[in-house]
Coordinates of C-alpha atoms in Angstrom, one line a residue:
Chain E
M1 CA -31.9 -1.8 33.5
I2 CA -30.7 1.4 31.9
S3 CA -34.2 2.7 31.2
E4 CA -35.3 2.0 34.8
A5 CA -32.2 3.7 36.2
I6 CA -33.1 6.8 34.1
K7 CA -36.7 6.7 35.1
N8 CA -35.9 6.2 38.8
T9 CA -33.4 9.1 38.9
P10 CA -35.1 12.4 39.5
R11 CA -32.4 14.4 37.9
A12 CA -31.0 11.9 35.3
I13 CA -27.5 12.9 34.2
I14 CA -25.4 10.5 32.3
P15 CA -21.7 11.5 32.4
Y16 CA -19.4 10.6 29.6
I17 CA -15.7 9.9 30.3
T18 CA -12.9 8.7 28.1
A19 CA -11.4 5.4 29.3
G20 CA -7.8 5.6 30.2
L21 CA -7.7 9.4 30.7
P22 CA -5.4 9.9 32.4
S23 CA -5.0 6.2 33.3
L24 CA -7.4 3.2 33.7
D25 CA -6.8 3.2 37.4
E26 CA -8.0 6.8 37.6
T27 CA -10.9 6.0 35.3
G28 CA -12.0 3.5 38.0
E29 CA -11.8 6.2 40.7
I30 CA -13.8 8.6 38.5
I31 CA -16.4 6.0 37.9
S32 CA -16.8 5.3 41.6
V33 CA -17.1 9.0 42.3
L34 CA -19.7 9.5 39.7
S35 CA -21.7 6.5 40.9
S36 CA -21.7 7.8 44.5
L37 CA -22.8 11.2 43.4
G38 CA -25.9 9.8 41.7
A39 CA -25.2 9.5 38.0
A40 CA -28.1 7.8 36.3
A41 CA -25.7 5.7 34.2
I42 CA -22.1 6.2 33.2
E43 CA -20.9 6.3 29.6
I44 CA -17.3 5.2 29.1
G45 CA -15.7 5.9 25.8
I46 CA -13.2 3.7 24.2
P47 CA -10.6 6.1 22.8
F48 CA -10.2 5.9 19.0
S49 CA -7.5 7.4 16.9
D50 CA -9.9 9.0 14.4
P51 CA -13.1 10.1 16.2
M52 CA -15.0 11.8 13.4
A53 CA -18.1 12.6 15.4
D54 CA -16.2 14.3 18.2
G55 CA -15.1 17.9 18.8
P56 CA -11.7 19.1 20.1
V57 CA -12.1 18.0 23.7
I58 CA -12.9 14.4 23.1
Q59 CA -10.4 14.3 20.3
K60 CA -7.7 15.5 22.7
A61 CA -8.8 13.2 25.4
S62 CA -8.7 10.2 23.1
K63 CA -5.3 11.0 21.9
M64 CA -4.0 11.4 25.4
A65 CA -5.4 8.1 26.5
I66 CA -4.0 6.3 23.5
D67 CA -0.6 8.0 23.9
A68 CA -0.7 6.9 27.6
G69 CA -0.8 3.3 26.4
F70 CA -4.5 2.5 26.4
S71 CA -5.2 -1.1 25.2
L72 CA -8.4 -3.1 24.9
D73 CA -7.1 -6.0 26.9
D74 CA -6.3 -3.7 29.9
F75 CA -9.7 -2.0 29.4
F76 CA -11.6 -5.3 29.6
Y77 CA -9.6 -6.3 32.6
H78 CA -10.6 -3.2 34.4
L79 CA -14.2 -3.1 33.1
N80 CA -15.0 -6.3 34.9
G81 CA -14.1 -4.7 38.3
W82 CA -15.8 -1.4 37.5
C83 CA -19.1 -3.1 36.7
A84 CA -18.9 -5.3 39.8
S85 CA -18.2 -2.4 42.1
I86 CA -21.2 -0.2 41.4
H87 CA -24.9 -0.5 40.9
T88 CA -25.0 2.3 38.3
P89 CA -25.4 0.9 34.8
I90 CA -22.3 1.2 32.7
I91 CA -22.6 2.0 29.0
V92 CA -19.7 1.6 26.6
M93 CA -19.3 4.0 23.7
S94 CA -17.0 3.0 20.8
Y95 CA -16.5 3.8 17.2
I96 CA -17.1 0.7 15.3
N97 CA -13.5 -0.1 14.2
P98 CA -12.1 -1.0 17.6
I99 CA -15.0 -3.3 18.5
M100 CA -15.0 -4.8 15.0
R101 CA -11.3 -5.6 15.1
R102 CA -11.7 -8.8 17.1
G103 CA -15.1 -9.5 15.8
I104 CA -18.1 -7.4 16.7
Y105 CA -20.3 -10.2 18.2
K106 CA -17.4 -11.5 20.2
T107 CA -16.7 -8.1 21.6
M108 CA -20.4 -7.6 22.4
D109 CA -20.4 -11.0 24.3
R110 CA -17.3 -9.8 26.1
L111 CA -18.9 -6.5 27.1
K112 CA -22.0 -8.3 28.4
A113 CA -19.8 -10.8 30.3
C114 CA -18.1 -7.9 32.0
G115 CA -21.4 -6.6 33.2
V116 CA -21.9 -3.7 30.8
S117 CA -25.5 -2.7 30.3
G118 CA -25.4 -0.8 27.1
L119 CA -23.5 0.0 23.9
I120 CA -23.3 3.2 21.8
V121 CA -21.7 3.2 18.4
P122 CA -21.7 6.6 16.6
D123 CA -20.8 5.1 13.3
L124 CA -23.0 2.0 13.1
P125 CA -23.8 0.9 9.5
S126 CA -26.9 2.5 8.1
D127 CA -28.7 -0.8 8.5
P128 CA -27.4 -2.3 11.7
R129 CA -30.0 -5.1 12.0
D130 CA -27.5 -7.9 12.6
I131 CA -25.9 -5.9 15.4
F132 CA -29.3 -5.1 16.9
D133 CA -30.4 -8.7 16.8
K134 CA -27.2 -9.8 18.5
A135 CA -27.6 -7.1 21.2
N136 CA -31.2 -8.1 21.7
A137 CA -30.3 -11.8 22.0
I138 CA -27.7 -11.3 24.7
G139 CA -29.5 -8.5 26.6
L140 CA -27.0 -5.7 25.9
D141 CA -28.9 -2.4 25.3
L142 CA -28.0 -1.0 21.8
I143 CA -28.6 2.7 22.3
R144 CA -29.2 4.5 19.1
L145 CA -28.8 8.1 18.2
V146 CA -31.4 10.3 16.6
A147 CA -30.1 13.5 15.0
P148 CA -31.8 16.8 14.3
T149 CA -31.7 15.9 10.6
T150 CA -33.3 12.5 11.0
R151 CA -36.6 12.2 9.2
T152 CA -39.6 10.7 10.8
D153 CA -39.6 7.4 8.8
R154 CA -35.9 6.9 9.7
T155 CA -36.6 7.8 13.3
R156 CA -39.3 5.1 13.4
Q157 CA -36.8 2.6 12.0
I158 CA -34.2 3.6 14.6
L159 CA -36.7 3.4 17.5
D160 CA -37.6 -0.2 16.4
Q161 CA -34.0 -1.1 16.9
C162 CA -33.2 0.9 20.0
M163 CA -32.9 -0.2 23.6
G164 CA -32.2 1.4 27.0
F165 CA -32.8 5.0 25.9
V166 CA -32.9 7.1 22.8
Y167 CA -29.9 9.3 22.5
A168 CA -31.2 12.6 20.9
V169 CA -28.4 14.6 19.4
S170 CA -29.1 18.2 20.2
V171 CA -27.2 19.9 17.4
K172 CA -26.0 19.4 13.9
G173 CA -22.4 19.0 14.6
V174 CA -19.8 17.2 16.7
T175 CA -19.5 16.8 20.4
G176 CA -18.3 19.7 22.4
T177 CA -19.3 22.5 24.8
R178 CA -21.6 25.2 23.5
E179 CA -23.1 28.4 24.9
H180 CA -26.7 27.8 24.1
I181 CA -29.0 24.8 23.6
P182 CA -30.5 25.0 20.2
E183 CA -34.0 26.4 19.6
G184 CA -36.3 23.7 18.4
L185 CA -34.8 21.0 20.7
R186 CA -37.9 20.9 22.9
Q187 CA -40.0 20.3 19.8
Q188 CA -37.6 17.6 18.5
I189 CA -37.7 15.7 21.8
K190 CA -41.5 16.0 22.0
H191 CA -41.7 14.5 18.5
I192 CA -39.4 11.6 19.4
K193 CA -41.3 11.0 22.7
S194 CA -44.5 10.7 20.8
M195 CA -43.1 7.7 19.0
T196 CA -41.6 5.7 21.8
N197 CA -41.9 4.6 25.4
L198 CA -38.2 4.6 25.9
P199 CA -36.6 7.4 27.9
V200 CA -35.2 10.1 25.6
C201 CA -31.9 11.7 26.7
V202 CA -30.2 14.7 25.1
G203 CA -26.5 14.9 24.4
F204 CA -23.9 17.0 22.5
G205 CA -23.2 20.5 23.8
V206 CA -24.7 20.2 27.3
S207 CA -22.2 22.3 29.3
K208 CA -23.8 24.1 32.2
K209 CA -26.3 23.7 34.9
G210 CA -28.8 26.0 33.1
H211 CA -28.7 23.6 30.1
V212 CA -29.4 20.6 32.3
D213 CA -32.3 22.4 34.0
D214 CA -33.8 23.5 30.8
I215 CA -33.5 20.1 29.0
L216 CA -34.8 18.1 32.0
T217 CA -38.1 20.0 31.7
F218 CA -38.8 18.2 28.4
A219 CA -36.4 15.2 28.2
D220 CA -35.8 12.3 30.5
G221 CA -32.1 12.7 30.9
V222 CA -29.0 14.5 29.7
I223 CA -25.6 13.2 28.6
V224 CA -22.7 15.4 29.6
G225 CA -19.3 14.7 28.0
S226 CA -16.9 17.3 26.8
Y227 CA -17.7 19.6 29.7
L228 CA -16.6 16.9 32.2
V229 CA -13.8 15.5 30.2
E230 CA -12.3 19.0 29.9
K231 CA -12.0 19.1 33.7
I232 CA -10.1 15.8 33.7
I233 CA -7.6 16.9 31.1
G234 CA -4.6 18.4 32.9
S235 CA -6.1 18.1 36.4
P236 CA -3.7 16.9 39.0
N237 CA -6.6 15.2 40.7
P238 CA -9.1 14.0 38.1
A239 CA -11.5 12.4 40.6
D240 CA -11.8 15.6 42.7
A241 CA -12.1 17.7 39.5
I242 CA -14.9 15.6 38.1
S243 CA -16.6 15.5 41.5
T244 CA -16.8 19.3 41.7
A245 CA -17.9 19.6 38.1
F246 CA -20.6 16.9 38.4
L247 CA -22.0 18.3 41.6
S248 CA -22.4 21.7 40.0
L249 CA -24.6 20.0 37.4
I250 CA -26.7 17.7 39.6
E251 CA -27.5 20.0 42.5
Chain I
M1 CA -26.6 -4.9 -0.3
K2 CA -26.9 -1.3 -1.3
G3 CA -23.6 0.6 -1.4
Y4 CA -21.5 -2.6 -0.9
F5 CA -18.8 -4.2 -3.0
G6 CA -19.0 -7.7 -1.5
E7 CA -18.4 -7.1 2.2
F8 CA -16.7 -3.7 1.6
G9 CA -18.2 -0.2 1.4
G10 CA -21.4 0.7 3.1
Q11 CA -22.4 3.8 5.1
Y12 CA -20.8 4.0 8.6
V13 CA -21.5 7.6 9.4
P14 CA -22.9 9.7 12.3
E15 CA -26.7 9.7 12.1
T16 CA -26.7 13.4 11.3
L17 CA -25.1 12.8 7.9
L18 CA -27.3 9.9 6.7
P19 CA -30.1 12.2 5.2
A20 CA -27.3 14.1 3.4
L21 CA -26.0 10.9 1.9
E22 CA -29.5 9.9 0.8
E23 CA -30.0 13.3 -0.8
L24 CA -26.6 13.0 -2.6
E25 CA -27.4 9.5 -3.7
A26 CA -30.8 10.6 -5.2
A27 CA -29.3 13.6 -6.9
F28 CA -26.5 11.6 -8.4
A29 CA -28.8 8.9 -9.6
E30 CA -31.0 11.5 -11.2
A31 CA -28.0 13.3 -12.8
C32 CA -26.8 10.0 -14.3
L33 CA -30.1 9.6 -16.1
D34 CA -30.1 13.2 -17.3
K35 CA -28.6 13.5 -20.7
K36 CA -28.1 17.3 -20.3
F37 CA -26.0 16.7 -17.2
Q38 CA -23.7 14.3 -19.1
E39 CA -23.4 16.8 -22.0
E40 CA -22.6 19.6 -19.6
F41 CA -19.9 17.4 -17.9
D42 CA -18.5 16.4 -21.3
S43 CA -18.3 19.9 -22.5
Y44 CA -16.4 21.1 -19.5
M45 CA -14.1 18.1 -19.9
K46 CA -13.4 19.1 -23.5
D47 CA -13.3 22.9 -23.4
Y48 CA -12.0 23.5 -19.9
V49 CA -10.0 20.5 -18.8
G50 CA -8.6 19.8 -22.2
R51 CA -9.8 16.2 -22.7
P52 CA -9.4 13.8 -24.2
T53 CA -5.9 13.5 -22.8
P54 CA -3.4 11.8 -25.2
L55 CA -2.3 8.3 -25.0
T56 CA 1.5 8.7 -25.6
Y57 CA 3.7 6.0 -26.8
A58 CA 6.8 6.1 -24.6
K59 CA 9.4 5.0 -27.2
R60 CA 12.7 5.4 -25.2
L61 CA 11.1 4.0 -22.0
S62 CA 9.8 1.1 -24.0
N63 CA 13.2 0.3 -25.4
H64 CA 14.7 0.6 -21.9
I65 CA 12.2 -1.7 -20.3
G66 CA 11.6 -4.0 -23.2
M67 CA 7.8 -3.6 -23.4
N68 CA 5.5 -1.4 -25.4
I69 CA 4.6 1.3 -23.0
W70 CA 1.7 3.7 -23.4
L71 CA 1.1 6.6 -21.0
K72 CA -2.4 7.9 -20.3
R73 CA -1.5 11.5 -19.9
E74 CA -3.7 12.7 -17.1
D75 CA -0.8 15.0 -16.2
L76 CA -1.9 17.1 -19.2
N77 CA -5.3 17.9 -17.7
H78 CA -5.9 21.5 -16.5
T79 CA -4.4 21.7 -13.0
G80 CA -2.1 18.9 -13.8
A81 CA -3.8 15.7 -12.5
H82 CA -6.8 13.5 -12.9
K83 CA -8.4 15.1 -9.9
I84 CA -10.1 17.8 -11.9
N85 CA -12.4 15.2 -13.7
N86 CA -14.1 14.4 -10.4
A87 CA -14.0 18.0 -9.0
I88 CA -15.9 19.3 -12.1
G89 CA -18.3 16.4 -12.0
Q90 CA -19.2 16.8 -8.4
I91 CA -19.4 20.6 -8.5
L92 CA -21.9 20.4 -11.3
L93 CA -23.8 18.0 -9.0
A94 CA -23.5 20.4 -6.1
R95 CA -24.9 23.2 -8.2
R96 CA -27.8 21.1 -9.2
M97 CA -28.5 20.4 -5.5
G98 CA -28.4 24.1 -4.7
K99 CA -25.4 23.9 -2.4
N100 CA -23.4 27.1 -2.2
R101 CA -20.6 26.1 0.1
I102 CA -18.0 23.5 -0.9
I103 CA -15.6 21.7 1.4
A104 CA -12.9 19.3 0.5
E105 CA -9.9 17.5 1.9
T106 CA -6.5 17.3 0.3
G107 CA -3.3 15.4 0.7
A108 CA -0.9 16.2 -2.0
G109 CA -3.0 19.3 -2.7
Q110 CA -4.0 18.1 -6.2
H111 CA -7.6 17.5 -5.2
G112 CA -7.6 20.8 -3.3
V113 CA -6.3 22.7 -6.3
A114 CA -8.8 21.0 -8.6
T115 CA -11.7 21.8 -6.2
A116 CA -10.5 25.4 -5.7
T117 CA -10.3 25.7 -9.5
A118 CA -13.8 24.4 -10.0
C119 CA -15.1 26.7 -7.3
A120 CA -13.4 29.7 -8.9
L121 CA -14.9 28.7 -12.2
F122 CA -18.4 28.8 -10.8
G123 CA -17.9 31.4 -8.1
I124 CA -18.6 29.2 -5.2
E125 CA -17.2 29.4 -1.6
C126 CA -14.4 26.8 -1.1
I127 CA -12.9 25.5 2.1
V128 CA -10.1 23.0 1.9
Y129 CA -8.8 21.0 4.9
M130 CA -5.2 20.0 4.7
G131 CA -2.9 18.4 7.2
S132 CA -0.3 20.7 8.5
E133 CA 2.4 18.2 7.6
D134 CA 1.2 18.2 4.0
I135 CA 1.0 21.9 4.0
K136 CA 4.7 22.0 4.7
R137 CA 5.7 19.5 1.9
Q138 CA 3.3 20.8 -0.7
H139 CA 3.6 24.5 -0.2
V140 CA 3.2 25.4 -3.8
N141 CA -0.2 23.8 -4.0
V142 CA -1.3 25.7 -0.9
E143 CA -0.4 29.0 -2.6
R144 CA -2.2 27.9 -5.7
M145 CA -5.4 27.1 -3.7
R146 CA -5.2 30.5 -1.9
L147 CA -4.7 32.3 -5.2
L148 CA -7.8 30.6 -6.5
G149 CA -9.7 32.0 -3.6
A150 CA -10.0 28.9 -1.4
D151 CA -9.7 29.0 2.3
V152 CA -7.0 26.4 3.3
I153 CA -7.5 25.3 6.8
P154 CA -4.5 23.5 8.4
V155 CA -5.4 20.3 10.3
T156 CA -3.1 19.7 13.3
T157 CA -4.9 16.8 14.9
G158 CA -3.7 13.2 14.7
S159 CA -0.9 12.7 12.2
A160 CA -1.7 16.0 10.5
T161 CA -2.0 14.3 7.1
L162 CA -4.7 13.3 4.7
K163 CA -6.7 11.0 7.0
D164 CA -7.0 13.8 9.5
A165 CA -8.0 16.3 6.8
V166 CA -10.8 13.9 5.8
S167 CA -12.0 13.6 9.5
E168 CA -12.0 17.4 9.8
A169 CA -13.9 17.8 6.6
I170 CA -16.5 15.3 7.9
R171 CA -16.8 17.3 11.1
D172 CA -17.4 20.4 9.1
W173 CA -20.0 18.6 7.0
V174 CA -21.9 17.4 10.1
T175 CA -22.0 20.9 11.4
N176 CA -22.9 22.7 8.2
V177 CA -24.8 20.0 6.5
D178 CA -27.7 22.2 5.3
N179 CA -25.8 24.3 2.8
T180 CA -22.6 22.4 2.4
Y181 CA -21.5 20.0 -0.2
Y182 CA -18.6 17.7 0.7
L183 CA -16.5 17.2 -2.4
L184 CA -14.5 14.1 -1.6
G185 CA -11.6 13.6 -3.9
S186 CA -10.9 9.9 -3.8
A187 CA -12.9 6.7 -4.3
V188 CA -13.2 6.3 -0.6
G189 CA -15.8 7.3 2.0
P190 CA -19.4 6.2 2.5
H191 CA -21.8 5.2 -0.3
P192 CA -22.4 6.9 -2.8
Y193 CA -18.9 8.5 -3.0
P194 CA -17.0 5.5 -4.2
I195 CA -19.3 4.9 -7.2
M196 CA -19.7 8.6 -7.8
V197 CA -16.0 9.3 -7.9
R198 CA -15.5 6.2 -10.1
H199 CA -18.2 7.5 -12.4
F200 CA -16.5 10.8 -13.0
Q201 CA -13.1 9.2 -13.3
S202 CA -14.2 6.5 -15.6
I203 CA -13.6 8.9 -18.5
I204 CA -9.9 8.0 -18.1
G205 CA -10.5 4.3 -18.9
A206 CA -13.1 4.9 -21.5
E207 CA -10.8 7.2 -23.5
A208 CA -7.7 4.9 -23.0
R209 CA -9.6 1.9 -24.2
Q210 CA -10.8 3.7 -27.4
Q211 CA -7.4 5.2 -28.0
I212 CA -5.4 1.9 -27.8
L213 CA -8.0 0.2 -30.0
E214 CA -7.6 3.0 -32.6
E215 CA -3.8 3.0 -32.4
K216 CA -3.1 -0.7 -32.1
G217 CA -6.3 -2.4 -33.1
R218 CA -6.2 -4.5 -29.9
L219 CA -6.4 -4.2 -26.1
P220 CA -3.3 -3.9 -24.0
D221 CA -2.0 -6.9 -22.1
V222 CA -1.8 -5.1 -18.9
I223 CA -2.7 -1.8 -17.2
I224 CA -0.8 -0.3 -14.3
A225 CA -2.0 2.5 -12.0
C226 CA -1.0 3.7 -8.5
V227 CA -3.4 3.3 -5.6
G228 CA -3.7 5.6 -2.6
G229 CA -7.5 6.0 -2.1
G230 CA -7.6 4.7 -5.7
S231 CA -9.5 7.1 -7.8
N232 CA -7.2 7.3 -10.8
A233 CA -6.8 3.5 -10.8
I234 CA -10.6 2.8 -10.5
G235 CA -11.3 5.3 -13.2
M236 CA -8.8 3.5 -15.5
F237 CA -9.7 0.0 -14.5
S238 CA -13.5 0.5 -14.8
A239 CA -13.4 0.3 -18.6
F240 CA -11.3 -3.0 -18.7
L241 CA -12.9 -5.0 -15.8
D242 CA -14.7 -7.3 -18.3
D243 CA -11.7 -7.6 -20.7
P244 CA -9.0 -10.1 -20.8
V245 CA -6.5 -7.5 -19.5
E246 CA -4.3 -7.9 -16.5
L247 CA -4.9 -5.1 -14.0
I248 CA -2.3 -4.0 -11.5
G249 CA -2.6 -1.5 -8.7
V250 CA 0.6 -0.2 -7.1
E251 CA 0.6 0.7 -3.5
A252 CA 3.1 2.8 -1.6
Y253 CA 5.6 0.6 0.2
G254 CA 7.2 3.8 1.7
R255 CA 10.3 2.9 3.7
G256 CA 9.4 -0.8 4.0
D257 CA 7.4 -3.2 6.1
S258 CA 6.8 -0.9 9.1
E259 CA 6.5 2.5 7.4
N260 CA 4.3 2.4 4.4
A261 CA 0.8 3.2 3.1
A262 CA 0.0 -0.1 1.5
S263 CA -3.4 -0.9 3.0
I264 CA -4.2 -3.9 0.9
A265 CA -0.9 -5.6 1.4
F266 CA -0.5 -4.9 5.1
G267 CA -4.0 -3.9 6.3
L268 CA -7.0 -5.8 7.6
P269 CA -10.7 -5.0 6.9
G270 CA -12.0 -2.2 9.1
V271 CA -14.0 1.0 9.1
L272 CA -12.6 4.4 8.6
H273 CA -14.3 7.5 7.2
G274 CA -17.6 5.9 6.6
A275 CA -16.8 2.7 4.7
K276 CA -15.5 -0.8 5.3
S277 CA -12.2 -1.5 3.5
Y278 CA -8.7 -2.7 4.1
L279 CA -7.1 -0.5 6.7
L280 CA -3.7 -0.1 8.3
Q281 CA -4.5 -0.6 12.0
D282 CA -3.1 -2.1 15.1
K283 CA -4.4 -5.0 17.2
D284 CA -6.9 -2.7 18.9
G285 CA -8.3 -1.2 15.7
Q286 CA -6.4 2.1 16.2
I287 CA -5.5 3.6 12.8
L288 CA -1.7 3.5 12.2
S289 CA 0.2 6.4 10.9
T290 CA 1.5 5.9 7.4
H291 CA 4.4 7.0 5.3
S292 CA 4.9 7.5 1.6
I293 CA 7.1 10.0 -0.2
A294 CA 4.0 10.6 -2.4
P295 CA 1.5 12.5 -0.2
G296 CA -1.4 11.5 -2.4
L297 CA -0.8 7.9 -1.5
D298 CA -0.2 8.6 2.2
Y299 CA -3.5 7.3 3.5
P300 CA -4.2 4.3 5.8
G301 CA -7.2 3.1 3.8
V302 CA -8.2 2.4 0.3
G303 CA -11.4 2.6 -1.7
P304 CA -13.8 -0.2 -0.9
E305 CA -14.0 -1.3 -4.5
H306 CA -10.3 -1.9 -4.6
S307 CA -10.6 -4.1 -1.5
W308 CA -13.2 -6.1 -3.3
L309 CA -11.2 -6.3 -6.5
A310 CA -8.3 -7.5 -4.4
S311 CA -10.4 -10.1 -2.6
T312 CA -11.8 -11.5 -5.9
G313 CA -8.3 -11.5 -7.4
R314 CA -9.5 -9.5 -10.5
V315 CA -6.8 -6.8 -9.7
S316 CA -3.4 -7.6 -8.3
Y317 CA -1.9 -5.1 -6.0
K318 CA 1.9 -4.7 -5.9
L319 CA 4.4 -2.7 -3.9
V320 CA 6.8 0.1 -4.8
D321 CA 8.9 1.9 -2.2
D322 CA 10.0 5.5 -1.9
R323 CA 13.4 5.0 -3.5
Q324 CA 12.0 3.0 -6.5
A325 CA 9.5 5.8 -7.1
L326 CA 12.2 8.4 -7.1
V327 CA 14.3 6.4 -9.5
A328 CA 11.2 6.1 -11.8
F329 CA 10.7 9.9 -11.5
F330 CA 14.2 10.5 -12.9
L331 CA 13.9 7.8 -15.5
L332 CA 10.8 9.1 -17.1
T333 CA 12.0 12.7 -16.9
R334 CA 15.3 11.8 -18.7
L335 CA 13.9 9.3 -21.2
E336 CA 10.7 10.9 -22.2
G337 CA 10.8 14.6 -21.0
I338 CA 7.9 14.0 -18.8
M339 CA 8.1 14.7 -15.1
P340 CA 5.6 12.4 -13.3
A341 CA 4.0 13.2 -9.9
L342 CA 5.6 11.0 -7.2
E343 CA 2.2 9.2 -7.0
S344 CA 2.3 8.3 -10.7
S345 CA 6.0 7.5 -10.4
H346 CA 5.0 4.4 -8.3
A347 CA 3.1 3.0 -11.3
I348 CA 6.1 3.8 -13.6
A349 CA 8.5 2.1 -11.2
Y350 CA 6.6 -1.2 -11.2
L351 CA 7.4 -1.5 -15.0
D352 CA 11.0 -2.3 -14.1
K353 CA 10.1 -5.5 -12.2
Y354 CA 7.2 -6.4 -14.4
G355 CA 9.1 -5.9 -17.6
Q356 CA 11.7 -8.5 -16.6
T357 CA 9.2 -11.3 -17.1
H358 CA 6.9 -9.8 -19.7
K359 CA 9.2 -8.7 -22.5
G360 CA 7.3 -7.4 -25.6
H361 CA 4.0 -7.0 -23.8
T362 CA 1.8 -4.0 -24.3
V363 CA 1.1 -1.9 -21.2
I364 CA -0.9 1.2 -20.4
V365 CA 0.4 3.1 -17.4
N366 CA -1.9 5.8 -16.0
L367 CA 0.2 8.9 -15.6
S368 CA -2.2 10.4 -13.1
G369 CA -0.4 13.7 -12.6
R370 CA 2.6 15.8 -13.2
G371 CA 5.5 16.2 -10.9
D372 CA 6.1 20.0 -10.6
K373 CA 4.5 19.9 -7.1
D374 CA 7.2 17.4 -6.0
L375 CA 10.3 19.2 -7.1
H376 CA 11.1 20.2 -3.5
T377 CA 11.0 16.6 -2.4
V378 CA 12.8 15.2 -5.4
L379 CA 15.6 17.8 -5.1
G380 CA 15.9 17.2 -1.4
S381 CA 16.4 13.4 -1.9
D382 CA 19.8 11.8 -1.9
L383 CA 19.4 10.3 -5.4

């Protein structure tokens, strides 16, 4: 479902937002805005106290959401409604500890039951076969990341255990806005695409319309996180703020 | 499975770092087989660090407690703690790998000082991440690191303590992975760090075992060491795991049940900083903030091998609170003329309770560091 959505969206942008920023009700409003504006899929991050793959913006967003009282029970309660209210596929991103805390398989079942289409875990174990098998069995797309440092044999292993789309990390580094997209990205994407039929989407550092335009000439989609989350932080009207920001990217 | 101790350990890291861990694992395995590398390490241990460190019989403390107490004097190492063993070992490895930029995290500052020292010794760029809270309470060590030429970067995110310094070091590593070596200071983190840190710290246990056999002609009944991440303890325990010797790790009980850093006693298995281990966390898997008077123990996790040793029962893990540690600091200072680090004071403190039921037993306590760095805290206490 995620791969079709990406393929069927001419300008496939996957926005990332932090759940519970500034509140779960407002997260719901943001999701509905993003869906109506034509997001290919929506990635919702479960805030974690120690997000080691994230830069300053997502770190701050996560802390704000947790300080505002984010809880997994409330999240799942809302998630059901969000998934039911839109046709856009919802992808949940979480560090492994929060989803492991109550049993990783149980949590995956619960995500699936809520109507979630995919799962991204930035700190999966190096050999996540069991988790992949479970995802495969229940029909939850386990979306895997391929980094600029990933060697070809490892890329092949990852692609064998990847569903939905391939998340190509554009830079060596953490998430966050950047001025330029790195040289060599086009080549890196070409290389990955030569090994898979899955859509390949680029994330980390995508922060302006020019980046989106460039990347979409060689990749199937882009993931935009920090740039959008930054607009939510401190905005009196997050849904409006994200609407303006997302429109500027998609037009 | 590779890199696991039972269910604990592993490599839970961003994909970008996985090749770097594989490179490190290969370089470490190669170095272990290279006699020259071992000789080089041994020669620095002897001529630079000042090893072997003595095993001191603590006569007045022994009389006071009613046991035969031997102290493994890691406080007498160059830079004043066991951390230098690992810092020298890993920096030799980094040089072998051609890395010219070293990053490290530090809590109490002892690992930061050890790393800055090793970097000065070899003329290598050194960046140390340190929580801004720790910078306040360990100011002398910050000045030492800066004098040694290290760039100390305050970490203000999260609780601004050791765990946040580790996260920030990992973020730096992900960004500068090509030329950077992450010199992790405790037996935590993704494989191969826990086994590598144990390897370089195992010199503590190997020496102590030989020394007690030479002195007494027999093994001790029990060994006690403090456990934060657990590098001094695992270094000491590693030589005795197959012996009929009771092994006790002492965790920081801080101010009590709700404010401590005792991951094994109060934590549940989880993943932080690349490995699965006991972790202080809430019902949603958010990492809890911790407290210990000893900054080197103030960490919500513990090395995966300790989690395994706890689950098999080979090592028992006990609790000592802030006040008991302070009392032990004064006790050792007055009875033996040795000022222990507040971390090591936790191990000393447990003698009081243990001694009540084990009169006459022979014990080795790992005195992992000296207490000069803690004077400010000790003098500010109400004891």
